[in-house]
GROMACS .gro file of C-alpha atoms in nm:
model
  254
    1ALA     CA    1   4.107   0.292   1.794
    2GLN     CA    2   4.428   0.275   1.998
    3SER     CA    3   4.463   0.294   2.375
    4HIS     CA    4   4.092   0.367   2.413
    5SER     CA    5   4.119   0.659   2.170
    6LEU     CA    6   3.991   0.739   1.823
    7THR     CA    7   4.194   0.916   1.557
    8LEU     CA    8   3.958   1.124   1.346
    9ARG     CA    9   4.031   1.292   1.012
   10ASP     CA   10   3.836   1.590   0.879
   11ALA     CA   11   3.764   1.695   0.519
   12GLN     CA   12   4.092   1.891   0.503
   13GLY     CA   13   4.295   1.587   0.608
   14GLU     CA   14   4.377   1.713   0.955
   15THR     CA   15   4.365   1.453   1.233
   16GLN     CA   16   4.242   1.470   1.589
   17VAL     CA   17   4.273   1.217   1.870
   18VAL     CA   18   3.962   1.180   2.088
   19ARG     CA   19   3.927   0.969   2.402
   20ILE     CA   20   3.642   0.720   2.367
   21SER     CA   21   3.532   0.798   2.722
   22SER     CA   22   3.469   1.160   2.619
   23LEU     CA   23   3.215   1.067   2.351
   24ASP     CA   24   2.855   1.142   2.447
   25SER     CA   25   2.511   1.149   2.283
   26SER     CA   26   2.603   1.456   2.078
   27TRP     CA   27   2.824   1.232   1.860
   28SER     CA   28   2.689   1.019   1.576
   29LEU     CA   29   2.845   0.740   1.373
   30PHE     CA   30   2.746   0.713   1.006
   31ARG     CA   31   2.810   0.425   0.769
   32PRO     CA   32   2.840   0.513   0.396
   33GLU     CA   33   2.576   0.331   0.196
   34LYS     CA   34   2.407   0.369  -0.142
   35MET     CA   35   2.030   0.378  -0.098
   36PRO     CA   36   1.787   0.352  -0.392
   37VAL     CA   37   1.512   0.614  -0.381
   38ALA     CA   38   1.220   0.700  -0.607
   39ASP     CA   39   0.979   0.988  -0.654
   40GLY     CA   40   0.742   1.004  -0.358
   41GLU     CA   41   0.979   0.817  -0.125
   42ARG     CA   42   0.975   0.926   0.238
   43LEU     CA   43   1.312   0.979   0.405
   44ARG     CA   44   1.417   1.050   0.763
   45VAL     CA   45   1.696   1.293   0.845
   46THR     CA   46   1.971   1.137   1.060
   47GLY     CA   47   2.214   1.431   1.078
   48LYS     CA   48   2.284   1.788   0.968
   49ILE     CA   49   2.244   1.866   0.598
   50PRO     CA   50   2.435   2.175   0.479
   51GLY     CA   51   2.207   2.447   0.344
   52LEU     CA   52   1.891   2.290   0.485
   53ARG     CA   53   1.737   2.379   0.820
   54VAL     CA   54   1.643   2.032   0.940
   55SER     CA   55   1.738   1.823   1.238
   56GLY     CA   56   1.760   1.453   1.317
   57GLY     CA   57   1.421   1.283   1.301
   58ASP     CA   58   1.266   1.527   1.052
   59ARG     CA   59   1.101   1.371   0.748
   60LEU     CA   60   1.137   1.465   0.383
   61GLN     CA   61   0.959   1.347   0.070
   62VAL     CA   62   1.141   1.295  -0.259
   63ALA     CA   63   1.002   1.510  -0.542
   64SER     CA   64   1.253   1.407  -0.811
   65VAL     CA   65   1.592   1.238  -0.849
   66SER     CA   66   1.871   1.294  -1.101
   67GLU     CA   67   2.224   1.159  -1.130
   68ASP     CA   68   2.382   1.429  -0.913
   69ALA     CA   69   2.093   1.586  -0.720
   70MET     CA   70   1.773   1.509  -0.534
   71THR     CA   71   1.481   1.747  -0.489
   72VAL     CA   72   1.284   1.704  -0.166
   73VAL     CA   73   0.973   1.852  -0.009
   74VAL     CA   74   1.042   1.984   0.340
   75PRO     CA   75   0.749   2.023   0.585
   76GLY     CA   76   0.690   2.391   0.661
   77ARG     CA   77   0.886   2.510   0.360
   78ALA     CA   78   0.700   2.661   0.065
   79GLU     CA   79   0.943   2.557  -0.208
   80PRO     CA   80   1.114   2.218  -0.261
   81ALA     CA   81   1.487   2.203  -0.185
   82THR     CA   82   1.746   2.058  -0.424
   83LEU     CA   83   2.028   1.871  -0.251
   84PRO     CA   84   2.355   1.764  -0.417
   85VAL     CA   85   2.417   1.389  -0.407
   86ALA     CA   86   2.770   1.283  -0.310
   87ASP     CA   87   2.952   0.972  -0.190
   88SER     CA   88   3.211   1.131   0.038
   89PRO     CA   89   3.169   1.072   0.415
   90PHE     CA   90   3.190   1.450   0.455
   91THR     CA   91   2.937   1.553   0.189
   92ALA     CA   92   2.697   1.258   0.162
   93LEU     CA   93   2.337   1.323   0.265
   94LYS     CA   94   2.258   1.186   0.609
   95LEU     CA   95   1.924   1.015   0.541
   96GLU     CA   96   1.751   0.682   0.584
   97ASN     CA   97   1.419   0.530   0.476
   98GLY     CA   98   1.140   0.707   0.660
   99TRP     CA   99   0.852   0.463   0.636
  100VAL     CA  100   0.885   0.336   0.993
  101GLU     CA  101   0.787   0.573   1.271
  102THR     CA  102   0.619   0.581   1.610
  103PRO     CA  103   0.235   0.577   1.617
  104GLY     CA  104   0.092   0.923   1.566
  105HIS     CA  105   0.420   1.081   1.451
  106SER     CA  106   0.258   1.168   1.117
  107VAL     CA  107  -0.100   1.291   1.085
  108SER     CA  108  -0.301   1.195   0.776
  109ASP     CA  109  -0.664   1.133   0.683
  110SER     CA  110  -0.581   0.921   0.378
  111ALA     CA  111  -0.264   0.718   0.445
  112THR     CA  112  -0.249   0.339   0.476
  113VAL     CA  113  -0.068   0.238   0.795
  114PHE     CA  114   0.095  -0.097   0.868
  115ALA     CA  115   0.143  -0.143   1.242
  116SER     CA  116   0.298  -0.420   1.449
  117VAL     CA  117   0.167  -0.400   1.805
  118THR     CA  118   0.241  -0.619   2.106
  119GLN     CA  119  -0.033  -0.725   2.348
  120MET     CA  120   0.088  -0.478   2.612
  121ALA     CA  121   0.109  -0.190   2.364
  122MET     CA  122  -0.246  -0.226   2.234
  123ASP     CA  123  -0.386   0.043   2.461
  124ASN     CA  124  -0.588   0.359   2.396
  125ALA     CA  125  -0.278   0.579   2.360
  126THR     CA  126  -0.134   0.357   2.086
  127LEU     CA  127  -0.467   0.316   1.907
  128ASN     CA  128  -0.530   0.692   1.919
  129GLY     CA  129  -0.187   0.749   1.762
  130LEU     CA  130  -0.257   0.497   1.487
  131ALA     CA  131  -0.597   0.652   1.417
  132ARG     CA  132  -0.430   0.992   1.363
  133SER     CA  133  -0.169   0.841   1.129
  134GLY     CA  134  -0.404   0.722   0.856
  135ARG     CA  135  -0.748   0.613   0.743
  136ASP     CA  136  -0.669   0.247   0.669
  137VAL     CA  137  -0.477   0.068   0.947
  138ARG     CA  138  -0.345  -0.286   0.888
  139LEU     CA  139  -0.272  -0.425   1.233
  140TYR     CA  140  -0.034  -0.712   1.310
  141SER     CA  141  -0.077  -0.830   1.669
  142SER     CA  142   0.043  -1.113   1.891
  143LEU     CA  143  -0.318  -1.150   2.007
  144ASP     CA  144  -0.548  -1.386   1.819
  145GLU     CA  145  -0.799  -1.239   1.575
  146THR     CA  146  -1.096  -1.263   1.810
  147ARG     CA  147  -0.929  -1.080   2.101
  148THR     CA  148  -0.781  -0.820   1.866
  149ALA     CA  149  -1.125  -0.753   1.716
  150GLU     CA  150  -1.276  -0.721   2.065
  151LYS     CA  151  -1.016  -0.460   2.166
  152LEU     CA  152  -1.066  -0.261   1.847
  153ALA     CA  153  -1.445  -0.280   1.875
  154ARG     CA  154  -1.424  -0.092   2.206
  155HIS     CA  155  -1.234   0.194   2.042
  156PRO     CA  156  -1.453   0.459   1.872
  157SER     CA  157  -1.206   0.527   1.588
  158PHE     CA  158  -1.183   0.171   1.456
  159THR     CA  159  -1.415  -0.058   1.263
  160VAL     CA  160  -1.281  -0.405   1.185
  161VAL     CA  161  -1.309  -0.476   0.812
  162SER     CA  162  -1.420  -0.838   0.861
  163GLU     CA  163  -1.708  -0.719   1.080
  164GLN     CA  164  -1.809  -0.463   0.816
  165ILE     CA  165  -1.818  -0.732   0.547
  166LYS     CA  166  -2.032  -0.965   0.759
  167ALA     CA  167  -2.270  -0.685   0.856
  168ARG     CA  168  -2.321  -0.567   0.498
  169ALA     CA  169  -2.379  -0.921   0.371
  170GLY     CA  170  -2.605  -1.013   0.663
  171GLU     CA  171  -2.399  -1.326   0.735
  172THR     CA  172  -2.216  -1.448   1.045
  173LEU     CA  173  -1.951  -1.652   0.859
  174LEU     CA  174  -1.680  -1.442   0.693
  175GLU     CA  175  -1.628  -1.679   0.396
  176THR     CA  176  -2.000  -1.679   0.312
  177ALA     CA  177  -2.014  -1.301   0.346
  178ILE     CA  178  -1.716  -1.255   0.111
  179SER     CA  179  -1.875  -1.485  -0.149
  180LEU     CA  180  -2.198  -1.288  -0.136
  181GLN     CA  181  -2.013  -0.958  -0.165
  182LYS     CA  182  -1.819  -1.084  -0.468
  183ALA     CA  183  -2.139  -1.200  -0.632
  184GLY     CA  184  -2.287  -0.858  -0.568
  185LEU     CA  185  -2.019  -0.695  -0.783
  186HIS     CA  186  -2.211  -0.812  -1.094
  187THR     CA  187  -2.569  -0.761  -1.204
  188PRO     CA  188  -2.766  -1.090  -1.227
  189ALA     CA  189  -2.708  -1.100  -1.605
  190GLN     CA  190  -2.336  -1.022  -1.568
  191GLN     CA  191  -2.300  -1.288  -1.299
  192ALA     CA  192  -2.470  -1.553  -1.516
  193ILE     CA  193  -2.243  -1.477  -1.812
  194HIS     CA  194  -1.939  -1.462  -1.584
  195LEU     CA  195  -2.016  -1.817  -1.464
  196ALA     CA  196  -2.107  -1.949  -1.810
  197LEU     CA  197  -1.791  -1.838  -1.992
  198PRO     CA  198  -1.545  -2.078  -1.820
  199VAL     CA  199  -1.776  -2.371  -1.898
  200LEU     CA  200  -1.786  -2.288  -2.269
  201GLU     CA  201  -1.417  -2.196  -2.290
  202SER     CA  202  -1.322  -2.533  -2.138
  203LYS     CA  203  -1.477  -2.696  -2.446
  204ASN     CA  204  -1.374  -2.450  -2.716
  205LEU     CA  205  -1.244  -2.093  -2.721
  206ALA     CA  206  -1.493  -2.013  -2.997
  207PHE     CA  207  -1.865  -2.058  -2.931
  208SER     CA  208  -2.190  -1.923  -3.063
  209MET     CA  209  -2.408  -1.661  -2.901
  210VAL     CA  210  -2.684  -1.921  -2.876
  211ASP     CA  211  -2.452  -2.148  -2.675
  212LEU     CA  212  -2.359  -1.860  -2.445
  213LEU     CA  213  -2.722  -1.762  -2.395
  214THR     CA  214  -2.821  -2.122  -2.317
  215GLU     CA  215  -2.535  -2.176  -2.070
  216ALA     CA  216  -2.585  -1.838  -1.904
  217LYS     CA  217  -2.955  -1.909  -1.861
  218SER     CA  218  -2.867  -2.220  -1.657
  219PHE     CA  219  -2.678  -1.995  -1.411
  220ALA     CA  220  -2.921  -1.704  -1.417
  221ALA     CA  221  -3.107  -1.602  -1.106
  222GLU     CA  222  -3.484  -1.627  -1.105
  223GLY     CA  223  -3.636  -1.345  -1.306
  224THR     CA  224  -3.336  -1.300  -1.538
  225GLY     CA  225  -3.451  -1.378  -1.892
  226PHE     CA  226  -3.296  -1.411  -2.235
  227THR     CA  227  -3.365  -1.043  -2.307
  228GLU     CA  228  -3.142  -0.927  -2.019
  229LEU     CA  229  -2.877  -1.186  -2.101
  230GLY     CA  230  -2.873  -1.093  -2.470
  231GLY     CA  231  -2.850  -0.724  -2.386
  232GLU     CA  232  -2.554  -0.785  -2.156
  233ILE     CA  233  -2.376  -1.001  -2.417
  234ASN     CA  234  -2.416  -0.724  -2.676
  235ALA     CA  235  -2.289  -0.467  -2.424
  236GLN     CA  236  -1.980  -0.679  -2.352
  237ILE     CA  237  -1.914  -0.719  -2.726
  238LYS     CA  238  -1.940  -0.340  -2.766
  239ARG     CA  239  -1.698  -0.283  -2.474
  240GLY     CA  240  -1.456  -0.538  -2.615
  241ASP     CA  241  -1.494  -0.779  -2.321
  242LEU     CA  242  -1.619  -1.041  -2.568
  243LEU     CA  243  -1.481  -1.079  -2.920
  244TYR     CA  244  -1.743  -1.127  -3.191
  245VAL     CA  245  -1.628  -1.315  -3.502
  246ASP     CA  246  -1.842  -1.322  -3.816
  247VAL     CA  247  -1.922  -1.668  -3.948
  248ALA     CA  248  -1.846  -1.743  -4.313
  249LYS     CA  249  -2.161  -1.751  -4.526
  250GLY     CA  250  -2.317  -2.095  -4.533
  251TYR     CA  251  -2.119  -2.223  -4.232
  252GLY     CA  252  -2.342  -2.205  -3.927
  253THR     CA  253  -2.457  -1.913  -3.714
  254GLY     CA  254  -2.284  -1.647  -3.502
   0.00000   0.00000   0.00000
């Protein structure tokens, strides 16, 4: 820049002097940068792309990437488009990562959304936009957890996960509810064996089935007998969760 002017050079090498005061919002400044992308990546268009009818702000999804080309899925277009990859300021693709967008810009019934929302922005318009953007919304707010939960509870599209966990477990404390839910992932026999294994393994990596049955019985819920425990042990051996080793003849039991 000299004397409040810019000297610009085009792809053919011709130069043009432009007064800075004449630049308006129709001009854009791009910085060359190599950006790693992978299949499935979402990208946002920041400028015109030759051969592709898109405009700034449109979003593309990467279908495949090679050394000299990138194939993208364009909303509203039946077939994917293959774009040449270049590093010249005149031919490089004008794109940026497209994971960050305004609430409600994309509509999905399955996406996971990460949202950072200020206290003032946590209104119905913002929450409605987030609800349209995906099924699972992870909210980061300047409000404390209690006030955030209260605001979300008043909105018909949201159910706070912590409240769901407590309701399903029938507990008021979240930690107790989580413990109960984890325990519920196993049958009573599975849970007893799950608790018994670390005790036995702390003494010796190899142990007999009798030892496992005895230890598991000490953790078993009322009504869970040796028959259920033995059946579960055999099932875990069959699945490969437990490794059964034959004992040499005359040297103890399995």
